[in-house]
Coordinates of C-alpha atoms in Angstrom, one line a residue:
M164 CA 110.0 -25.5 106.2
N165 CA 113.1 -25.0 108.3
T166 CA 115.6 -22.5 107.0
K167 CA 119.2 -22.3 108.3
K168 CA 121.6 -19.5 107.3
Y169 CA 125.3 -19.9 106.3
D170 CA 128.0 -17.6 105.0
V171 CA 129.4 -20.3 102.8
A172 CA 127.8 -23.6 101.6
V173 CA 130.0 -26.1 99.7
I174 CA 128.4 -28.8 97.6
G175 CA 130.8 -31.8 97.4
A176 CA 133.4 -32.9 99.9
G177 CA 136.2 -34.0 97.5
P178 CA 139.6 -32.4 97.4
G179 CA 138.2 -29.1 96.1
G180 CA 135.1 -29.0 98.4
Y181 CA 136.5 -30.1 101.8
V182 CA 139.5 -27.8 101.4
A183 CA 137.3 -24.9 100.4
A184 CA 135.1 -25.5 103.5
I185 CA 138.0 -25.6 105.9
R186 CA 139.5 -22.4 104.5
A187 CA 136.2 -20.6 104.6
A188 CA 135.7 -21.7 108.3
Q189 CA 139.3 -20.6 109.1
R190 CA 138.4 -17.1 107.7
G191 CA 135.5 -16.9 110.1
A192 CA 132.6 -18.0 107.9
K193 CA 129.7 -20.1 109.2
T194 CA 130.1 -23.0 106.8
L195 CA 128.0 -25.9 105.5
V196 CA 129.1 -28.9 103.4
V197 CA 126.6 -31.1 101.5
E198 CA 128.1 -34.4 100.3
R199 CA 125.9 -36.9 98.5
R200 CA 128.0 -40.0 99.1
F201 CA 131.2 -40.0 101.1
L202 CA 133.8 -37.5 102.5
G203 CA 136.9 -37.2 100.3
G204 CA 135.0 -37.7 97.0
V205 CA 136.3 -39.8 94.2
C206 CA 140.0 -39.0 94.8
L207 CA 140.1 -40.3 98.4
N208 CA 137.6 -43.2 98.1
V209 CA 137.9 -44.6 94.5
G210 CA 140.6 -42.5 92.9
C211 CA 144.0 -41.1 93.9
I212 CA 144.5 -42.5 97.3
P213 CA 143.4 -46.2 96.8
T214 CA 145.1 -46.3 93.4
K215 CA 148.4 -45.1 94.9
T216 CA 148.1 -47.6 97.7
L217 CA 147.9 -50.4 95.1
I218 CA 150.8 -48.8 93.2
R219 CA 152.9 -49.0 96.4
S220 CA 152.1 -52.7 96.6
A221 CA 153.0 -53.1 92.9
E222 CA 156.3 -51.4 93.4
L223 CA 157.2 -53.6 96.3
Y224 CA 156.2 -56.7 94.4
R225 CA 158.2 -55.7 91.4
L226 CA 161.2 -54.9 93.6
M227 CA 161.0 -58.3 95.3
Q228 CA 161.2 -60.0 91.9
R229 CA 164.6 -58.3 91.7
S230 CA 165.7 -58.7 95.3
A231 CA 168.7 -60.9 94.4
E232 CA 170.3 -57.8 92.7
F233 CA 170.3 -56.2 96.1
G234 CA 171.8 -59.2 97.9
I235 CA 168.5 -60.3 99.4
L236 CA 167.4 -63.8 98.6
T237 CA 163.6 -64.6 98.7
D238 CA 161.6 -67.6 97.9
N239 CA 158.0 -68.0 96.9
V240 CA 157.1 -64.3 96.8
R241 CA 153.4 -64.1 96.0
L242 CA 150.4 -61.8 96.2
D243 CA 147.8 -61.8 98.9
L244 CA 145.0 -59.8 97.2
T245 CA 142.8 -60.0 100.3
A246 CA 145.4 -58.5 102.5
L247 CA 146.2 -55.9 99.8
M248 CA 142.6 -54.8 99.6
T249 CA 142.3 -54.7 103.4
R250 CA 145.2 -52.4 103.6
K251 CA 143.8 -50.2 100.8
D252 CA 140.5 -49.9 102.6
K253 CA 142.2 -49.0 105.9
V254 CA 144.2 -46.2 104.2
V255 CA 141.0 -44.8 102.7
S256 CA 139.2 -45.1 106.1
V257 CA 141.9 -43.3 108.0
N258 CA 141.8 -40.4 105.5
T259 CA 138.1 -40.0 105.4
G260 CA 138.1 -40.1 109.2
G261 CA 140.6 -37.3 109.1
I262 CA 138.3 -35.1 107.1
D263 CA 135.4 -35.7 109.4
A264 CA 137.7 -34.7 112.4
L265 CA 138.8 -31.5 110.6
F266 CA 135.2 -30.5 109.9
K267 CA 134.3 -30.9 113.6
A268 CA 137.5 -29.1 114.7
N269 CA 136.6 -26.1 112.4
G270 CA 132.9 -26.1 113.4
I271 CA 131.7 -27.1 109.9
D272 CA 128.2 -28.5 109.6
C273 CA 128.0 -31.5 107.2
V274 CA 124.9 -33.0 105.6
I275 CA 124.8 -36.2 103.6
G276 CA 122.4 -36.0 100.7
E277 CA 121.7 -34.9 97.1
A278 CA 121.8 -31.1 96.9
S279 CA 120.1 -28.8 94.4
I280 CA 120.2 -25.0 94.0
P281 CA 116.6 -23.8 93.6
A282 CA 117.8 -20.2 93.4
P283 CA 121.0 -18.1 94.0
G284 CA 121.7 -18.1 97.7
K285 CA 119.7 -21.2 98.5
I286 CA 120.5 -24.9 98.7
A287 CA 117.9 -27.7 99.1
V288 CA 118.8 -31.1 100.5
N289 CA 116.8 -33.8 102.2
G290 CA 113.7 -31.7 102.2
E291 CA 115.3 -28.8 103.9
T292 CA 116.3 -25.4 102.5
Y293 CA 119.5 -23.6 103.6
D294 CA 120.3 -19.9 102.9
A295 CA 123.9 -19.3 101.9
A296 CA 125.4 -16.0 101.1
N297 CA 127.9 -17.8 98.9
I298 CA 127.8 -21.2 97.3
I299 CA 130.8 -23.2 96.1
I300 CA 130.0 -26.0 93.7
A301 CA 132.6 -28.9 93.9
T302 CA 130.6 -31.8 92.6
G303 CA 133.6 -33.4 90.7
G304 CA 133.4 -35.9 87.9
R305 CA 132.8 -39.5 87.1
P306 CA 134.3 -42.1 84.7
A307 CA 133.5 -41.3 81.1
V308 CA 131.9 -44.1 79.0
L309 CA 132.5 -44.8 75.3
P310 CA 129.6 -46.0 73.2
G311 CA 130.0 -49.7 72.6
L312 CA 132.3 -50.0 75.7
E313 CA 129.8 -49.6 78.4
F314 CA 130.7 -51.1 81.8
N315 CA 129.2 -54.4 82.7
G316 CA 131.0 -54.9 86.0
S317 CA 132.8 -58.1 84.9
T318 CA 134.6 -58.1 81.6
V319 CA 134.3 -54.4 80.8
I320 CA 135.1 -52.3 83.9
G321 CA 136.0 -48.8 85.0
S322 CA 138.5 -47.7 87.7
T323 CA 136.1 -48.1 90.5
E324 CA 135.7 -51.9 89.8
A325 CA 139.4 -52.2 89.2
L326 CA 140.0 -50.9 92.8
S327 CA 138.0 -53.8 94.2
M328 CA 139.6 -56.6 92.2
T329 CA 139.5 -60.0 93.8
R330 CA 141.9 -61.5 91.3
V331 CA 144.6 -60.4 88.8
P332 CA 143.3 -61.0 85.3
E333 CA 145.6 -63.1 83.2
R334 CA 145.0 -61.0 80.1
V335 CA 143.8 -57.4 80.3
A336 CA 143.4 -54.6 77.8
V337 CA 143.5 -51.0 79.0
I338 CA 141.8 -48.5 76.7
G339 CA 143.3 -45.1 77.2
A340 CA 146.9 -44.3 78.2
G341 CA 146.3 -41.2 80.2
A342 CA 147.0 -41.1 83.9
L343 CA 144.2 -43.5 84.9
G344 CA 144.8 -46.1 82.2
A345 CA 148.6 -46.0 82.3
E346 CA 148.7 -46.4 86.1
F347 CA 146.4 -49.4 86.1
A348 CA 148.4 -50.9 83.2
C349 CA 151.5 -50.6 85.3
I350 CA 149.8 -52.1 88.4
W351 CA 148.5 -55.1 86.6
H352 CA 151.7 -55.6 84.6
S353 CA 153.7 -55.6 87.9
F354 CA 151.3 -58.2 89.3
G355 CA 152.0 -60.5 86.4
A356 CA 149.1 -59.9 84.0
Q357 CA 149.6 -59.8 80.2
V358 CA 148.7 -56.2 79.5
T359 CA 147.8 -54.5 76.2
L360 CA 147.7 -50.7 76.5
I361 CA 145.7 -49.0 73.7
E362 CA 145.9 -45.3 73.1
M363 CA 144.3 -43.3 70.2
M364 CA 146.9 -40.5 70.4
P365 CA 150.5 -40.9 69.0
T366 CA 152.0 -41.2 72.5
V367 CA 151.2 -42.6 75.9
L368 CA 150.4 -39.9 78.5
P369 CA 149.5 -37.5 75.6
R370 CA 149.6 -34.3 77.8
C371 CA 153.2 -34.9 78.8
D372 CA 156.4 -33.9 76.9
E373 CA 156.7 -36.2 73.9
E374 CA 160.4 -36.8 74.3
L375 CA 159.8 -38.4 77.7
T376 CA 156.7 -40.3 76.8
K377 CA 158.2 -41.9 73.7
R378 CA 161.0 -43.2 75.9
L379 CA 158.4 -44.3 78.5
A380 CA 156.6 -46.5 75.9
Q381 CA 160.0 -48.0 75.0
I382 CA 160.6 -48.9 78.6
W383 CA 157.2 -50.6 79.0
K384 CA 157.7 -52.5 75.7
R385 CA 161.1 -53.7 77.0
R386 CA 159.5 -54.9 80.2
G387 CA 157.0 -56.9 78.1
M388 CA 153.9 -54.7 78.0
D389 CA 152.1 -54.6 74.6
V390 CA 151.8 -50.8 73.9
R391 CA 149.8 -49.7 71.0
T392 CA 149.6 -46.0 70.3
G393 CA 147.8 -44.3 67.4
T394 CA 145.3 -47.1 67.7
K395 CA 141.6 -47.2 68.7
V396 CA 139.0 -49.8 69.4
A397 CA 136.7 -50.2 66.4
R398 CA 134.5 -52.9 67.9
L399 CA 134.2 -54.9 71.1
E400 CA 133.0 -58.5 70.8
H401 CA 131.9 -60.5 73.8
L402 CA 133.2 -64.1 73.9
D403 CA 132.3 -67.0 76.2
N404 CA 135.6 -66.7 78.1
G405 CA 136.4 -63.0 77.7
V406 CA 136.4 -60.2 75.1
R407 CA 137.8 -59.6 71.7
L408 CA 138.8 -56.1 70.7
H409 CA 139.0 -55.2 67.0
L410 CA 141.6 -52.5 66.5
E411 CA 142.3 -50.0 63.8
G412 CA 145.0 -47.4 63.3
D413 CA 148.8 -47.9 63.6
S414 CA 148.4 -51.3 65.2
P415 CA 145.3 -52.9 63.5
G416 CA 144.1 -56.4 64.2
S417 CA 142.4 -58.0 67.2
V418 CA 143.3 -58.8 70.8
E419 CA 141.6 -61.4 73.1
V420 CA 141.6 -60.6 76.8
D421 CA 139.8 -61.6 80.0
T422 CA 139.1 -58.1 81.1
V423 CA 138.9 -54.6 79.6
L424 CA 139.5 -51.5 81.6
V425 CA 138.1 -48.4 80.0
G426 CA 140.3 -45.6 81.3
I427 CA 139.6 -42.7 79.0
G428 CA 139.1 -40.1 81.7
L429 CA 136.2 -38.4 83.5
Q430 CA 133.2 -36.3 82.7
C431 CA 131.8 -33.4 84.7
N432 CA 129.1 -33.8 87.3
S433 CA 127.5 -30.6 86.3
E434 CA 123.9 -31.7 86.4
I435 CA 123.2 -29.5 89.4
V436 CA 123.6 -26.6 87.1
A437 CA 122.2 -28.1 83.9
A438 CA 119.0 -29.1 85.7
K439 CA 118.4 -25.4 86.6
P440 CA 119.1 -23.3 83.5
S441 CA 117.2 -20.4 85.1
L442 CA 120.2 -20.0 87.4
G443 CA 122.1 -18.5 84.4
I444 CA 125.3 -20.4 84.9
R445 CA 127.0 -21.3 81.6
L446 CA 128.5 -24.7 80.8
G447 CA 131.4 -25.3 78.3
K448 CA 131.3 -27.7 75.4
R449 CA 132.4 -30.7 77.5
G450 CA 129.9 -29.9 80.3
G451 CA 132.2 -28.0 82.6
I452 CA 131.0 -25.0 84.6
I453 CA 132.5 -21.9 83.2
V454 CA 134.4 -19.8 85.8
N455 CA 137.0 -17.0 85.8
D456 CA 140.4 -17.2 87.5
R457 CA 138.7 -16.1 90.8
M458 CA 136.6 -19.3 90.4
E459 CA 133.4 -17.2 90.0
T460 CA 130.6 -18.3 87.8
D461 CA 128.4 -15.9 85.9
V462 CA 126.1 -15.6 89.0
P463 CA 127.4 -13.4 91.8
G464 CA 128.0 -15.4 95.0
I465 CA 128.2 -18.8 93.2
Y466 CA 131.7 -20.3 92.6
A467 CA 132.8 -23.7 91.1
V468 CA 136.0 -25.6 91.7
G469 CA 137.6 -28.9 90.7
D470 CA 136.7 -31.4 88.1
V471 CA 133.2 -29.9 87.5
T472 CA 134.9 -26.9 85.9
D473 CA 136.8 -29.1 83.3
R474 CA 140.1 -27.4 84.0
T475 CA 142.9 -29.2 85.7
W476 CA 141.4 -32.7 86.5
L477 CA 143.9 -32.8 89.4
A478 CA 143.2 -33.2 93.1
H479 CA 145.7 -30.6 94.1
G480 CA 144.4 -28.3 91.4
A481 CA 140.9 -28.6 92.8
S482 CA 142.3 -28.0 96.4
H483 CA 144.0 -24.8 95.2
E484 CA 140.9 -23.6 93.4
G485 CA 138.9 -24.4 96.6
I486 CA 141.2 -22.1 98.6
V487 CA 140.9 -19.4 96.0
A488 CA 137.1 -19.6 95.9
A489 CA 136.8 -19.7 99.7
T490 CA 139.1 -16.7 100.1
N491 CA 137.1 -14.7 97.6
A492 CA 133.8 -15.8 99.1
T493 CA 134.9 -14.4 102.4
G494 CA 136.1 -11.0 101.3
G495 CA 139.6 -11.8 100.0
N496 CA 141.1 -11.3 96.6
M497 CA 142.9 -14.3 95.1
R498 CA 143.4 -15.7 91.6
V499 CA 144.6 -19.1 90.3
D500 CA 147.9 -19.1 88.4
Y501 CA 147.5 -22.1 86.1
R502 CA 150.9 -21.4 84.6
V503 CA 152.5 -23.2 87.6
L504 CA 150.5 -26.3 88.2
P505 CA 152.5 -29.5 88.6
A506 CA 151.2 -32.9 87.8
C507 CA 152.4 -36.5 88.3
N508 CA 151.5 -39.8 86.6
F509 CA 152.3 -42.5 89.1
T510 CA 153.3 -45.0 86.5
S511 CA 156.5 -47.1 86.5
P512 CA 158.6 -45.1 86.2
E513 CA 156.8 -41.9 87.3
V514 CA 156.3 -39.0 84.9
A515 CA 155.9 -35.5 86.4
S516 CA 155.7 -32.1 84.8
V517 CA 155.1 -28.4 85.4
G518 CA 154.8 -25.6 82.9
L519 CA 155.1 -25.9 79.1
T520 CA 156.3 -28.8 77.1
E521 CA 159.0 -28.2 74.5
A522 CA 156.4 -28.3 71.7
Q523 CA 154.1 -25.9 73.6
A524 CA 156.9 -23.4 74.2
V525 CA 157.8 -23.5 70.5
E526 CA 154.2 -23.1 69.5
R527 CA 153.8 -20.0 71.7
G528 CA 156.8 -18.3 70.1
Y529 CA 159.5 -18.7 72.7
S530 CA 163.1 -19.0 71.7
V531 CA 163.5 -22.5 73.2
R532 CA 166.5 -24.1 74.7
C533 CA 166.5 -27.3 76.7
G534 CA 168.8 -29.0 79.2
R535 CA 168.7 -32.7 79.7
F536 CA 170.0 -35.3 82.2
Q537 CA 169.7 -39.1 82.3
F538 CA 169.1 -40.8 85.6
A539 CA 171.6 -43.5 84.4
A540 CA 174.3 -40.9 85.4
N541 CA 172.9 -40.3 88.9
G542 CA 174.6 -42.1 91.7
R543 CA 171.5 -42.4 94.0
A544 CA 169.4 -43.8 91.1
H545 CA 172.0 -46.6 90.8
A546 CA 171.9 -47.2 94.5
L547 CA 168.2 -47.5 94.3
G548 CA 168.3 -49.7 91.2
E549 CA 166.1 -47.3 89.3
T550 CA 168.0 -45.7 86.5
D551 CA 165.4 -45.5 83.8
G552 CA 164.4 -41.9 82.9
M553 CA 165.5 -38.4 82.5
V554 CA 165.0 -34.8 83.5
K555 CA 164.3 -32.0 81.0
I556 CA 164.3 -28.3 81.6
V557 CA 162.6 -26.1 79.0
A558 CA 163.6 -22.4 79.1
D559 CA 163.5 -19.2 77.1
S560 CA 167.0 -18.7 75.7
R561 CA 166.6 -14.9 75.6
T562 CA 166.0 -14.6 79.3
D563 CA 166.9 -18.1 80.6
E564 CA 163.5 -18.1 82.5
I565 CA 162.3 -21.6 83.1
L566 CA 159.2 -22.4 81.1
G567 CA 158.8 -26.0 82.0
V568 CA 160.3 -28.9 83.9
H569 CA 159.7 -32.6 83.0
I570 CA 160.8 -35.6 84.9
M571 CA 160.6 -39.3 84.2
G572 CA 162.2 -41.5 86.8
P573 CA 162.3 -42.4 90.5
E574 CA 160.3 -40.1 92.8
A575 CA 159.4 -37.8 89.9
G576 CA 156.3 -36.7 91.8
E577 CA 158.4 -35.5 94.8
L578 CA 161.1 -33.9 92.7
I579 CA 158.6 -31.8 90.5
A580 CA 157.9 -29.5 93.5
V581 CA 161.3 -28.1 93.0
G582 CA 160.4 -27.1 89.4
A583 CA 157.1 -25.7 90.5
L584 CA 158.8 -23.5 93.2
A585 CA 161.4 -22.3 90.7
M586 CA 158.7 -21.3 88.2
S587 CA 156.5 -19.7 90.8
M588 CA 159.5 -17.5 91.7
E589 CA 160.2 -16.8 88.0
A590 CA 163.7 -18.3 88.5
T591 CA 166.2 -18.6 85.8
V592 CA 168.2 -21.7 84.8
E593 CA 171.3 -20.0 86.1
E594 CA 169.8 -19.7 89.6
I595 CA 169.4 -23.5 89.7
C596 CA 173.0 -23.9 88.7
R597 CA 174.1 -21.7 91.6
T598 CA 172.1 -23.7 94.1
I599 CA 174.2 -26.4 95.9
H600 CA 172.4 -29.7 95.8
T601 CA 173.0 -32.5 98.3
H602 CA 175.0 -35.5 97.2
P603 CA 174.1 -38.3 96.6
T604 CA 170.5 -37.5 96.0
L605 CA 167.9 -37.7 93.2
S606 CA 167.5 -34.0 93.5
E607 CA 170.9 -33.6 91.8
S608 CA 169.0 -34.6 88.6
I609 CA 167.5 -31.1 88.7
L610 CA 170.9 -29.4 88.9
E611 CA 172.4 -31.4 86.1
P612 CA 170.1 -30.4 83.2
A613 CA 170.4 -26.8 84.3
E614 CA 174.1 -27.1 83.8
D615 CA 173.6 -29.0 80.5
Y616 CA 171.4 -26.1 79.3
Y617 CA 174.6 -24.0 79.2
G618 CA 176.6 -26.8 77.8
H619 CA 178.8 -27.5 80.8
G620 CA 177.1 -30.4 82.6
I621 CA 179.5 -32.3 84.8
H622 CA 177.9 -35.7 84.2
T623 CA 176.5 -35.2 80.7
R624 CA 178.2 -35.6 77.4
P625 CA 179.5 -32.3 75.8
R626 CA 177.1 -30.8 73.3
K627 CA 178.1 -31.2 69.7
K628 CA 179.5 -28.0 68.3

C-alpha cells in the first residue's frame, strides 16, 4: 500500500476547507485536500453563489416591473429561465475553476473521493492511505429533512432542486423562514409565483432582531406574499395536481400548492467521525463536531471547521475558522472571536446583522440603549427607489460601546461590514458620530442612528421627553 506524507490534510473543499488548505500552504505546509464531489462545496455549487445569482435576476426582474417610475418604458418583459440557469451555471463554473487554479498555484494536491480517518494522523481515500501530521475536517452539511416532508424531487423539494428549476411554480409553499427559505420565497415571489411562507417561530428570520423582522414580514405581506408565522405543518397530503398542507398554530387551516420547498436548514456531515468512535472525537446533540475556539477537537492534531461543527452555518464563518485551524496546525496561535461575526440574509429587502440583538443584550444584563434610522429619510435610498427598511444600533448606555448593528434595506450585506469593523475595534457610538460619511450614500444610514442614539439625529424625529 502506497503511503504519502503531508503536513496538513483537509477533508472537504467548501469555503472552510479550501481556504484552510490555501492558508496552510501559504505557511509552508505540504498540503493535501480530499473532496468527495466538487470544489467549492455546497456554498459554491448548490448554495450561496447560485442562489445569489438567481437573486440578482429576481432583483432585476422586480425592478423592470417598476421601470416606469424611473422614466424607462419597457414592453413585454418576461423571464427566460433557460438563459437564467445558463448564467447561473457559468458563474458557478468560473468560481470552481478559480479554486482549482489557486490549488495549483499554491502547490496543493487534490484527490476526489470519499475520505475516512482510520486513525489519528492517517487518511484513507480511493484505496490509498496518506499520513498527515494534522487533519482539518471540513465536511460541511446537507439539507435537513422533516419526517413526513421527505423530498420526492417534484412536488416536495429542497434547495438543490430549486436551483435547477425549469419553470416557476404558479403556487408554492416554503416551509421555514430562515435564510434559505426566506430567500427562495423572495425569488419566486419576484418571478410572479403565489408564495405562502410558513415559519414555526413567532417571526421570520428568527435569529435576527425582532423589531426588523416584524417590519420585514409586513413589507412582504404588503407586496402580496402570504406570510404565516407561529405556524407549522401538521400533515402533508399529496393531490393529483399538487400538495395540500394542513397547518396548525397561529394560522391554522390548509393550503393547496403545486410545489413545496422544505427550507428548514442543514444538518452536519459528521459521519466521518461518527463512523469511527474509537477516534475519541465528541459530537454535540445536533451531530456537530465539538471544537474549542482554536478549532481543535479532543484529539491532538485533528481540527474541524465550518458547518460540520454546528456553529455559524455561514460560509464566511467557515472560511475564518479554516484560517484559524490552518494557522494553528502550522505552528501559529489564533482563536475565533464569534462576538464579531456578521451575517446577511439576501432577501428583498436584505437583512444583515452583527453582534447582539436588543433582546439578547437585555438578557445578558447590559444597560441597553438603541439608535434608529429609517431608509425613508435617506436621499440615496430615494434615488435608488428602495426606501423600505431601517438601521438599528444596540449599545451599552454605560460605556456607549456598540453591542450590535442591524440593517434591513438596500445593500444591507455590504453596509454591515462597517458595523463589524466598528465592533472589532471596540468602537463607541460617539466614534461613529465623529466620522464624516460621504453624501449622498447609503452609508449615511450608519451615521444617523448613531446620532439618534444621543437624541440629536439630523434626519430623525426628536425623541419624546
